[in-house]
Tab-separated table of C-alpha atoms in Angstrom:
chain	number	residue	atom	x	y	z
A	9	MET	CA	-24.883	-0.491	20.563
A	10	LEU	CA	-23.745	-3.111	18.068
A	11	ILE	CA	-20.766	-5.361	18.791
A	12	LEU	CA	-19.407	-6.869	15.576
A	13	HIS	CA	-17.153	-9.826	16.298
A	14	SER	CA	-14.785	-11.257	13.710
A	15	TYR	CA	-15.276	-14.819	14.923
A	16	HIS	CA	-18.061	-17.057	16.214
A	17	LYS	CA	-20.011	-17.327	19.457
A	18	GLY	CA	-18.032	-19.597	21.735
A	19	HIS	CA	-14.670	-18.291	20.544
A	20	SER	CA	-12.978	-17.303	23.820
A	21	TRP	CA	-11.683	-13.948	22.482
A	22	ASN	CA	-15.166	-12.844	21.380
A	23	ASP	CA	-16.828	-14.148	24.514
A	24	LYS	CA	-14.419	-12.266	26.791
A	25	ILE	CA	-14.934	-9.015	24.905
A	26	SER	CA	-18.715	-9.425	25.125
A	27	GLN	CA	-18.511	-10.202	28.845
A	28	GLY	CA	-16.301	-7.153	29.428
A	29	ILE	CA	-18.661	-4.802	27.612
A	30	GLU	CA	-21.704	-6.185	29.425
A	31	SER	CA	-20.012	-6.055	32.840
A	32	VAL	CA	-19.011	-2.387	32.428
A	33	LEU	CA	-22.488	-1.394	31.272
A	34	ASN	CA	-24.100	-3.387	34.107
A	35	GLN	CA	-21.805	-1.799	36.728
A	36	ARG	CA	-22.799	1.629	35.511
A	37	GLY	CA	-26.458	0.719	35.594
A	38	GLN	CA	-26.912	1.721	31.983
A	39	ASN	CA	-29.871	0.278	30.189
A	40	THR	CA	-28.258	0.017	26.765
A	41	GLU	CA	-29.745	-2.191	24.090
A	42	LEU	CA	-26.968	-4.457	22.849
A	43	PHE	CA	-26.820	-6.250	19.524
A	44	PHE	CA	-24.162	-8.911	18.953
A	45	GLU	CA	-23.105	-10.071	15.509
A	46	PHE	CA	-20.605	-12.845	14.858
A	47	MET	CA	-18.952	-12.776	11.436
A	48	ASP	CA	-17.660	-16.357	11.824
A	49	THR	CA	-14.570	-15.602	9.710
A	50	LYS	CA	-12.529	-18.462	11.120
A	51	ARG	CA	-14.888	-20.773	9.259
A	52	ASN	CA	-16.210	-18.547	6.427
A	53	TYR	CA	-14.189	-15.886	4.689
A	54	ASP	CA	-14.504	-15.133	1.011
A	55	ASP	CA	-15.926	-12.314	-1.103
A	56	HIS	CA	-19.284	-14.024	-1.673
A	57	TYR	CA	-19.741	-14.654	2.059
A	58	LEU	CA	-18.852	-11.054	2.930
A	59	GLU	CA	-21.280	-9.715	0.319
A	60	ASN	CA	-24.062	-11.861	1.767
A	61	LEU	CA	-23.148	-10.699	5.266
A	62	THR	CA	-23.312	-7.078	4.109
A	63	GLN	CA	-26.783	-7.626	2.666
A	64	LEU	CA	-27.958	-9.403	5.823
A	65	LEU	CA	-26.692	-6.672	8.174
A	66	THR	CA	-28.097	-3.930	5.926
A	67	HIS	CA	-31.509	-5.562	6.078
A	68	LYS	CA	-31.330	-6.460	9.770
A	69	TYR	CA	-30.346	-2.986	11.018
A	70	ARG	CA	-32.210	-0.798	8.511
A	71	ASP	CA	-34.784	0.320	11.098
A	72	LYS	CA	-32.626	0.107	14.242
A	73	THR	CA	-31.009	3.017	16.026
A	74	ILE	CA	-27.340	2.212	16.572
A	75	ASP	CA	-25.341	4.823	18.507
A	76	VAL	CA	-21.946	3.114	18.259
A	77	VAL	CA	-20.448	0.006	16.674
A	78	ILE	CA	-17.709	-1.878	18.513
A	79	SER	CA	-15.525	-3.918	16.212
A	80	SER	CA	-13.495	-6.802	17.636
A	81	ASP	CA	-10.402	-7.989	15.791
A	82	ASP	CA	-9.055	-7.477	12.292
A	83	HIS	CA	-11.757	-8.952	10.076
A	84	ALA	CA	-14.537	-6.926	11.696
A	85	PHE	CA	-12.391	-3.783	11.440
A	86	ASN	CA	-11.577	-4.359	7.760
A	87	PHE	CA	-15.210	-5.205	7.031
A	88	LEU	CA	-16.338	-1.933	8.606
A	89	ILE	CA	-13.693	0.062	6.720
A	90	ASP	CA	-15.116	-1.373	3.497
A	91	HIS	CA	-18.842	-1.271	4.350
A	92	SER	CA	-19.570	1.198	7.171
A	93	ALA	CA	-20.657	3.939	4.755
A	94	THR	CA	-23.427	1.635	3.562
A	95	LEU	CA	-24.198	-0.189	6.786
A	96	PHE	CA	-23.733	2.451	9.484
A	97	PRO	CA	-23.303	5.901	7.921
A	98	GLY	CA	-22.231	8.554	10.410
A	99	ILE	CA	-22.098	6.128	13.342
A	100	PRO	CA	-18.889	6.154	15.422
A	101	ILE	CA	-16.874	2.944	15.476
A	102	ALA	CA	-14.714	1.733	18.353
A	103	LEU	CA	-12.012	-0.791	17.510
A	104	CYS	CA	-10.429	-3.393	19.741
A	105	GLY	CA	-7.952	-6.166	19.115
A	106	VAL	CA	-6.658	-4.891	15.770
A	107	ASN	CA	-3.114	-6.062	15.007
A	108	ASN	CA	-0.444	-3.731	13.618
A	109	PHE	CA	-2.946	-0.917	13.352
A	110	ASN	CA	-2.185	1.926	10.990
A	111	LYS	CA	-4.355	5.038	11.423
A	112	SER	CA	-3.904	5.865	7.737
A	113	SER	CA	-6.154	2.876	6.920
A	114	ILE	CA	-9.122	4.804	8.323
A	115	PRO	CA	-10.828	7.125	5.850
A	116	PRO	CA	-10.587	10.747	7.052
A	117	ASP	CA	-14.364	11.180	7.161
A	118	LYS	CA	-14.877	8.331	9.640
A	119	GLN	CA	-15.294	8.575	13.412
A	120	TYR	CA	-13.094	5.889	14.950
A	121	THR	CA	-11.461	5.271	18.300
A	122	ASP	CA	-9.270	2.317	19.147
A	123	VAL	CA	-7.808	-0.137	21.625
A	124	ILE	CA	-4.917	-1.686	19.731
A	125	GLU	CA	-3.395	-5.144	20.084
A	126	SER	CA	0.288	-4.489	19.564
A	127	PRO	CA	2.743	-6.053	21.989
A	128	ASP	CA	6.072	-4.403	22.684
A	129	LEU	CA	8.361	-7.406	22.511
A	130	LYS	CA	11.539	-5.501	23.321
A	131	LYS	CA	10.092	-4.111	26.558
A	132	THR	CA	8.633	-7.518	27.421
A	133	ILE	CA	12.041	-9.178	27.077
A	134	GLU	CA	13.752	-6.419	29.017
A	135	LEU	CA	11.241	-6.757	31.854
A	136	ALA	CA	11.626	-10.538	31.857
A	137	MET	CA	15.395	-10.124	32.120
A	138	GLN	CA	14.983	-7.682	35.040
A	139	LEU	CA	12.642	-10.061	36.846
A	140	HIS	CA	14.814	-13.096	36.137
A	141	PRO	CA	18.395	-11.772	35.914
A	142	LYS	CA	20.003	-15.235	35.995
A	143	THR	CA	18.332	-16.221	32.733
A	144	LYS	CA	20.816	-17.618	30.229
A	145	LYS	CA	18.452	-18.391	27.319
A	146	TYR	CA	15.045	-17.241	26.168
A	147	SER	CA	12.799	-18.001	23.235
A	148	GLY	CA	9.510	-16.788	21.815
A	149	CYS	CA	6.365	-18.526	20.745
A	150	TRP	CA	3.791	-17.096	18.360
A	151	GLU	CA	0.362	-18.309	17.529
A	152	SER	CA	0.163	-19.340	13.905
A	153	LEU	CA	-3.127	-18.154	12.468
A	154	THR	CA	-4.323	-17.769	8.921
A	155	ILE	CA	-6.654	-15.090	10.269
A	156	SER	CA	-3.815	-12.865	11.427
A	157	PRO	CA	-0.627	-13.336	9.418
A	158	SER	CA	0.626	-10.017	10.788
A	159	LYS	CA	1.603	-11.811	13.998
A	160	LYS	CA	4.211	-13.734	12.028
A	161	ARG	CA	5.937	-10.406	11.316
A	162	TRP	CA	6.491	-9.835	15.034
A	163	LYS	CA	9.016	-12.650	15.099
A	164	ARG	CA	11.268	-11.428	12.332
A	165	PRO	CA	12.061	-7.893	13.568
A	166	TRP	CA	12.472	-9.126	17.140
A	167	LYS	CA	14.816	-11.911	16.106
A	168	LYS	CA	16.700	-9.727	13.629
A	169	ASN	CA	16.924	-6.478	15.577
A	170	TYR	CA	16.900	-7.418	19.226
A	171	HIS	CA	19.550	-9.691	20.710
A	172	PRO	CA	20.099	-8.580	24.295
A	173	ASP	CA	22.743	-10.458	26.160
A	174	PRO	CA	20.757	-12.666	28.561
A	175	THR	CA	23.559	-12.486	31.093
A	176	PRO	CA	23.744	-9.407	33.343
């Protein structure tokens, strides 16, 4: 099993995903050989870097048996969409942490499954209002990342289309 992380070792998101995968496999007593790759795209992300990464992974895994690739976050997912036919032909890919996922972005001949990162802001606000019915004001805070500009889009539709009266 190969886990392809978008970011670097030590990034809390990647580390938690790795820990979760290892803990589930350990609980089940499975003796699965794990390979971890860190794309480091918070610090390196251009066409030349990605081409070098493709060559490195092609060379590194040419003689390895990989039964499944787990992709964490958007850059790993997009990288696999572009390069899985070369790197891991016929190998199923599991996605996690992909923002604003659109199944049409997956080529029809690929074997993918997913755990999607897509918060339901309307339901979150409604629940918050139920739990705290005396609330008079509320506001939202979004992480500003160059890595995931799609998160910025969450704010606009919520602000534009959802204005519940905070008073019961």
